[in-house]
PDB file of C-alpha atoms in Angstrom:
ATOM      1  CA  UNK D   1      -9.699  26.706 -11.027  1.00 72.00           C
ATOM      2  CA  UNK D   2      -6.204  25.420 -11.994  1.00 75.00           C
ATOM      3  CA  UNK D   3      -6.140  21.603 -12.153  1.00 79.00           C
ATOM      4  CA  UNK D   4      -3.768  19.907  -9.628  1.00 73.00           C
ATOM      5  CA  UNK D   5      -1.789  18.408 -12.206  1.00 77.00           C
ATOM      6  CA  UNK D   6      -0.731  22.085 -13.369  1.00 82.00           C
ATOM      7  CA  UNK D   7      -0.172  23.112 -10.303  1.00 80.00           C
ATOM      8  CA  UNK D   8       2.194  20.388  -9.437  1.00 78.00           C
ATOM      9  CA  UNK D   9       4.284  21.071 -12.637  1.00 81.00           C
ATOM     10  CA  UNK D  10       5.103  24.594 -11.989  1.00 85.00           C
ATOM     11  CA  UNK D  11       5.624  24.033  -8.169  1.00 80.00           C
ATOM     12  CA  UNK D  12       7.447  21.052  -8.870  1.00 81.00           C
ATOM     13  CA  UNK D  13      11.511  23.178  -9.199  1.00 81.00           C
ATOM     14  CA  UNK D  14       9.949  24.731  -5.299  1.00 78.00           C
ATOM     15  CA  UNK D  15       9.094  21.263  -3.848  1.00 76.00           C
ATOM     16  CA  UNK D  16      12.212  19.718  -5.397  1.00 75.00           C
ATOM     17  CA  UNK D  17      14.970  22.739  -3.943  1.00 76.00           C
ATOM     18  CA  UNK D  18      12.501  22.104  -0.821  1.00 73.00           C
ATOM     19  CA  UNK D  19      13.527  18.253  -0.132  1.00 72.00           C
ATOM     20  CA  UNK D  20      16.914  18.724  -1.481  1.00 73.00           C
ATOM     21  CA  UNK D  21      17.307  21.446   1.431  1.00 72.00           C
ATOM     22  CA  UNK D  22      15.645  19.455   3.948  1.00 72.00           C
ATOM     23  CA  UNK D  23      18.390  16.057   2.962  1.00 73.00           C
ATOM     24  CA  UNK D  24      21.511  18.755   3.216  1.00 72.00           C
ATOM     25  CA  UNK D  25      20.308  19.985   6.670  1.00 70.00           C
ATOM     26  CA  UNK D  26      19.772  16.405   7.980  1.00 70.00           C
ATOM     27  CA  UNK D  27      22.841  15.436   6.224  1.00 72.00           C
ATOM     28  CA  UNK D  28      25.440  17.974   8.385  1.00 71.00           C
ATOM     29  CA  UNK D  29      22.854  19.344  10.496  1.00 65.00           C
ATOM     30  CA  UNK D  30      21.810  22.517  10.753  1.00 59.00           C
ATOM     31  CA  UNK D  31      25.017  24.159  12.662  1.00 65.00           C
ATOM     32  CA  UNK D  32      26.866  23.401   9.601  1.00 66.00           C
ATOM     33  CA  UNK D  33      24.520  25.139   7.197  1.00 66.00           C
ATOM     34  CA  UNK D  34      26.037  28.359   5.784  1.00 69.00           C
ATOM     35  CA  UNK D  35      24.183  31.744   6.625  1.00 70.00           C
ATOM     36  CA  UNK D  36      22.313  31.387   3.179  1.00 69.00           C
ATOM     37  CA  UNK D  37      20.989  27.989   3.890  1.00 67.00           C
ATOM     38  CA  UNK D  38      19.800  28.277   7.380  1.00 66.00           C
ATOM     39  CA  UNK D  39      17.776  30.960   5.992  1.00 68.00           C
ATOM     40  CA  UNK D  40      16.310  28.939   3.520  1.00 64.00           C
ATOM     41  CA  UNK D  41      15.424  26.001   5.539  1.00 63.00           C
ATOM     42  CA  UNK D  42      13.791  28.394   7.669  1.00 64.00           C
ATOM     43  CA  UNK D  43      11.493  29.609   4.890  1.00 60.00           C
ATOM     44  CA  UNK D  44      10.923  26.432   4.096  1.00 57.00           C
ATOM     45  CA  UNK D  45       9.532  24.881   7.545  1.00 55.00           C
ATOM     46  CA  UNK D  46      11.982  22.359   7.529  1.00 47.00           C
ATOM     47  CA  UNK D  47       9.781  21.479  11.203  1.00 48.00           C
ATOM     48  CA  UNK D  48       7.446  20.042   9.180  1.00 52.00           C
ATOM     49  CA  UNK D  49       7.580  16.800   7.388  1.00 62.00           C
ATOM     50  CA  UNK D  50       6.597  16.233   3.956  1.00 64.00           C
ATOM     51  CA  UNK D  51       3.901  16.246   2.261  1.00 71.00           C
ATOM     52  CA  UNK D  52       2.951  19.226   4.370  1.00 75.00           C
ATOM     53  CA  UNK D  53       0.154  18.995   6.245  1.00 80.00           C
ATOM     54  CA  UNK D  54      -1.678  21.935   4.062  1.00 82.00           C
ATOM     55  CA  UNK D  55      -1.089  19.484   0.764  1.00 80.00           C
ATOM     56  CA  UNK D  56      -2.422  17.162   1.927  1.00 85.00           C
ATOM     57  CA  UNK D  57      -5.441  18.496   3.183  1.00 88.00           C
ATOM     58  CA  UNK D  58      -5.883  20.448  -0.320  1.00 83.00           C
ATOM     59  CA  UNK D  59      -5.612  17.093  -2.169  1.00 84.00           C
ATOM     60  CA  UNK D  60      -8.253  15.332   0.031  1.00 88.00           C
ATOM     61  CA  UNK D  61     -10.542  18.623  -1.275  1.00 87.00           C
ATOM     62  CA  UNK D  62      -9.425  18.267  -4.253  1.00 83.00           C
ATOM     63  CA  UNK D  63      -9.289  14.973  -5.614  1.00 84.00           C
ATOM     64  CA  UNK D  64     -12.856  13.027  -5.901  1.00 86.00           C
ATOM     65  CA  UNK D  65     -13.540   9.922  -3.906  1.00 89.00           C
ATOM     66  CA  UNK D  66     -12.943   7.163  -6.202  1.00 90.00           C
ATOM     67  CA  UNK D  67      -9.469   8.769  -6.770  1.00 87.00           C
ATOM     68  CA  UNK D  68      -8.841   8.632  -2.652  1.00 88.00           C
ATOM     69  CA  UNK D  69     -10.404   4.922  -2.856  1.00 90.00           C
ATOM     70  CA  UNK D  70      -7.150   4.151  -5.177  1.00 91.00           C
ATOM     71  CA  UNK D  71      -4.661   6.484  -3.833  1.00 90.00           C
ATOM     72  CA  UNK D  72      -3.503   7.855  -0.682  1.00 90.00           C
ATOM     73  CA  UNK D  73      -3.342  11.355  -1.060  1.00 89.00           C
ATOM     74  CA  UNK D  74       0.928  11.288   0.053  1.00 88.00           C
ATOM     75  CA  UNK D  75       1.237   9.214  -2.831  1.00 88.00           C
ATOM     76  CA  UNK D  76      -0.737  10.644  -5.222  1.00 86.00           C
ATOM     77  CA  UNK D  77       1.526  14.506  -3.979  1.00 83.00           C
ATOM     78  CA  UNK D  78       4.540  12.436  -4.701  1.00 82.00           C
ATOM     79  CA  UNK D  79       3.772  11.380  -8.096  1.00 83.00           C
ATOM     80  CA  UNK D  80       3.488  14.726  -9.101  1.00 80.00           C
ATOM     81  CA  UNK D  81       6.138  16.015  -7.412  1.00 78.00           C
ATOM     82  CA  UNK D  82       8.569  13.706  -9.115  1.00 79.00           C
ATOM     83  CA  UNK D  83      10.087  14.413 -12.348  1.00 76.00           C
ATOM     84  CA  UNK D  84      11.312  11.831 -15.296  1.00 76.00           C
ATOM     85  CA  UNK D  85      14.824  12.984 -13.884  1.00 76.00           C
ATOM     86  CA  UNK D  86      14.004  11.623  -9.683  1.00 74.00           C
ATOM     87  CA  UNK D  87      13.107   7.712 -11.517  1.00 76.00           C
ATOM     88  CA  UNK D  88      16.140   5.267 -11.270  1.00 80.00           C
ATOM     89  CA  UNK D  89      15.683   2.306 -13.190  1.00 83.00           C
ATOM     90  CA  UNK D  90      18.871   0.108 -11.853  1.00 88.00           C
ATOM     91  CA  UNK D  91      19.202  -1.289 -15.838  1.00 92.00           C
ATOM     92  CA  UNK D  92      22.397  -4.075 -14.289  1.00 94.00           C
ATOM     93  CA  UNK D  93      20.343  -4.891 -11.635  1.00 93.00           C
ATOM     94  CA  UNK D  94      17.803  -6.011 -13.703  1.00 93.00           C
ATOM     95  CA  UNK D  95      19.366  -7.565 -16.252  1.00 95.00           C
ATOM     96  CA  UNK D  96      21.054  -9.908 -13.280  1.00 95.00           C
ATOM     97  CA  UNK D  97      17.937 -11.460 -11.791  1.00 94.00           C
ATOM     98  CA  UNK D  98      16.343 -11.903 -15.252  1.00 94.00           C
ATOM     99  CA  UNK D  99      19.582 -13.944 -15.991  1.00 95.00           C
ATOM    100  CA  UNK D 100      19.310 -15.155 -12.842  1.00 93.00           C
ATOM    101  CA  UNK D 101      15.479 -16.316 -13.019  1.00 91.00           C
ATOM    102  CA  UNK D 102      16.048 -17.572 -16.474  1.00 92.00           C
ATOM    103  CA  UNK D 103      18.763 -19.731 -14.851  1.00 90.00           C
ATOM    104  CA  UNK D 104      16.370 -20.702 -12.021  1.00 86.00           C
ATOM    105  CA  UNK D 105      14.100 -21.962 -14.570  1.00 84.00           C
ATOM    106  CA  UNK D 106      16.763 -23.709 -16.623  1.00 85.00           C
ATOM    107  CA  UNK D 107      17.469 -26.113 -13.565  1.00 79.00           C
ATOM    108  CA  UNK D 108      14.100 -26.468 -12.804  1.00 73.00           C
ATOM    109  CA  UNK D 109      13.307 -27.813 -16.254  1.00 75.00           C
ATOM    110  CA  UNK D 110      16.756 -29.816 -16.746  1.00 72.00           C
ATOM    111  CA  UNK D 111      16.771 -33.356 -15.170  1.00 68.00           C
ATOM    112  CA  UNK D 112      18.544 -33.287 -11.856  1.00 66.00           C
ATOM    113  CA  UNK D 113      22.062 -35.661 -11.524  1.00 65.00           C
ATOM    114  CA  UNK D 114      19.489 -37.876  -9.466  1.00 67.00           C
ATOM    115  CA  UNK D 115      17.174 -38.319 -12.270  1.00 65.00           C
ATOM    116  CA  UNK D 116      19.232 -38.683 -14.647  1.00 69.00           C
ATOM    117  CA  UNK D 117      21.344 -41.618 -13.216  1.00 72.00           C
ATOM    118  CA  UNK D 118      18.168 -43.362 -11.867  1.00 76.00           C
ATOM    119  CA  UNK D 119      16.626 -43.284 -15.380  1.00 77.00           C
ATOM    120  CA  UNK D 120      20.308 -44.263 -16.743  1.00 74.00           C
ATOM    121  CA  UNK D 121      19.685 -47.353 -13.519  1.00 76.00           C
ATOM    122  CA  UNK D 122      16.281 -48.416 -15.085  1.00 82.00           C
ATOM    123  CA  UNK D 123      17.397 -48.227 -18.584  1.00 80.00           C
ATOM    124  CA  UNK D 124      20.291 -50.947 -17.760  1.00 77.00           C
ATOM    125  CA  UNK D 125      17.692 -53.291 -15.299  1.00 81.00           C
ATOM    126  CA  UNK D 126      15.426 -52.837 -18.704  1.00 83.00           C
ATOM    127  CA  UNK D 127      18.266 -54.049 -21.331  1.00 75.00           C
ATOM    128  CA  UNK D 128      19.486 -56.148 -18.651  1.00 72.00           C
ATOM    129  CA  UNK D 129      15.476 -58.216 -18.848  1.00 78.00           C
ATOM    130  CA  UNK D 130      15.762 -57.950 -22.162  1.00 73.00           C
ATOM    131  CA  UNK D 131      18.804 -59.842 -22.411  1.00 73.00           C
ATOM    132  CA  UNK D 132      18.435 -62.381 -20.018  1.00 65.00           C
TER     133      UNK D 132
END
């Protein structure tokens, strides 16, 4: 028996071309598909919705309990569909709320304006008593 992860690597090119064909016919719709393509998204059941019905029945078989206590079974098709190549990692956008955050956290440890001028207030009333 081939072990889903195997199977997954070699079909994932198919279920890649699959979704990419299914985005271009939502994207212009099907009457603006070329000859070629119509055929294709015909052959691929573009009807259906994905994961296909058939996956995910085969990975509720498949996949023991304590895995499907973890996991939903479109998730777990997903993750192996996906290739290093389908992960963004938005490297700016992270590096702008971790400046950001560290900013947030700045403030929150700096004495406000307020604080500062009523300990500045009690310091003089202090020196003030002192004095006097």
């Amino acid at each position: 028996m081939l072990e889903p992860e195997i199977a997954f690597t070699v079909s994932r090119p198919l279920i890649s071309f699959e979704r990419h064909v299914k985005k271009e016919a939502e994207r212009i719709g099907k009457d603006g598909m070329s000859k070629d393509a119509k055929a294709i998204a015909q052959l691929t059941d573009l009807g259906s919705s994905w994961p296909t019905t058939e996956m995910l029945e085969t990975a509720r078989v498949l996949l023991p309990t304590k895995v499907l206590e973890s996991l939903s079974p479109e998730l777990y098709i997903t993750f192996w569909s996906l290739s290093l190549y389908d992960i963004y990692v938005p490297k700016e956008r992270y590096q702008a709320e971790i400046e950001r955050q560290r900013k947030l956290l700045k403030d929150a440890e700096a004495p406000s304006t307020v604080e500062r001028a009523s300990t500045a207030l009690a310091k003089r009333k202090r020196e003030k008593d002192r004095i006097t």
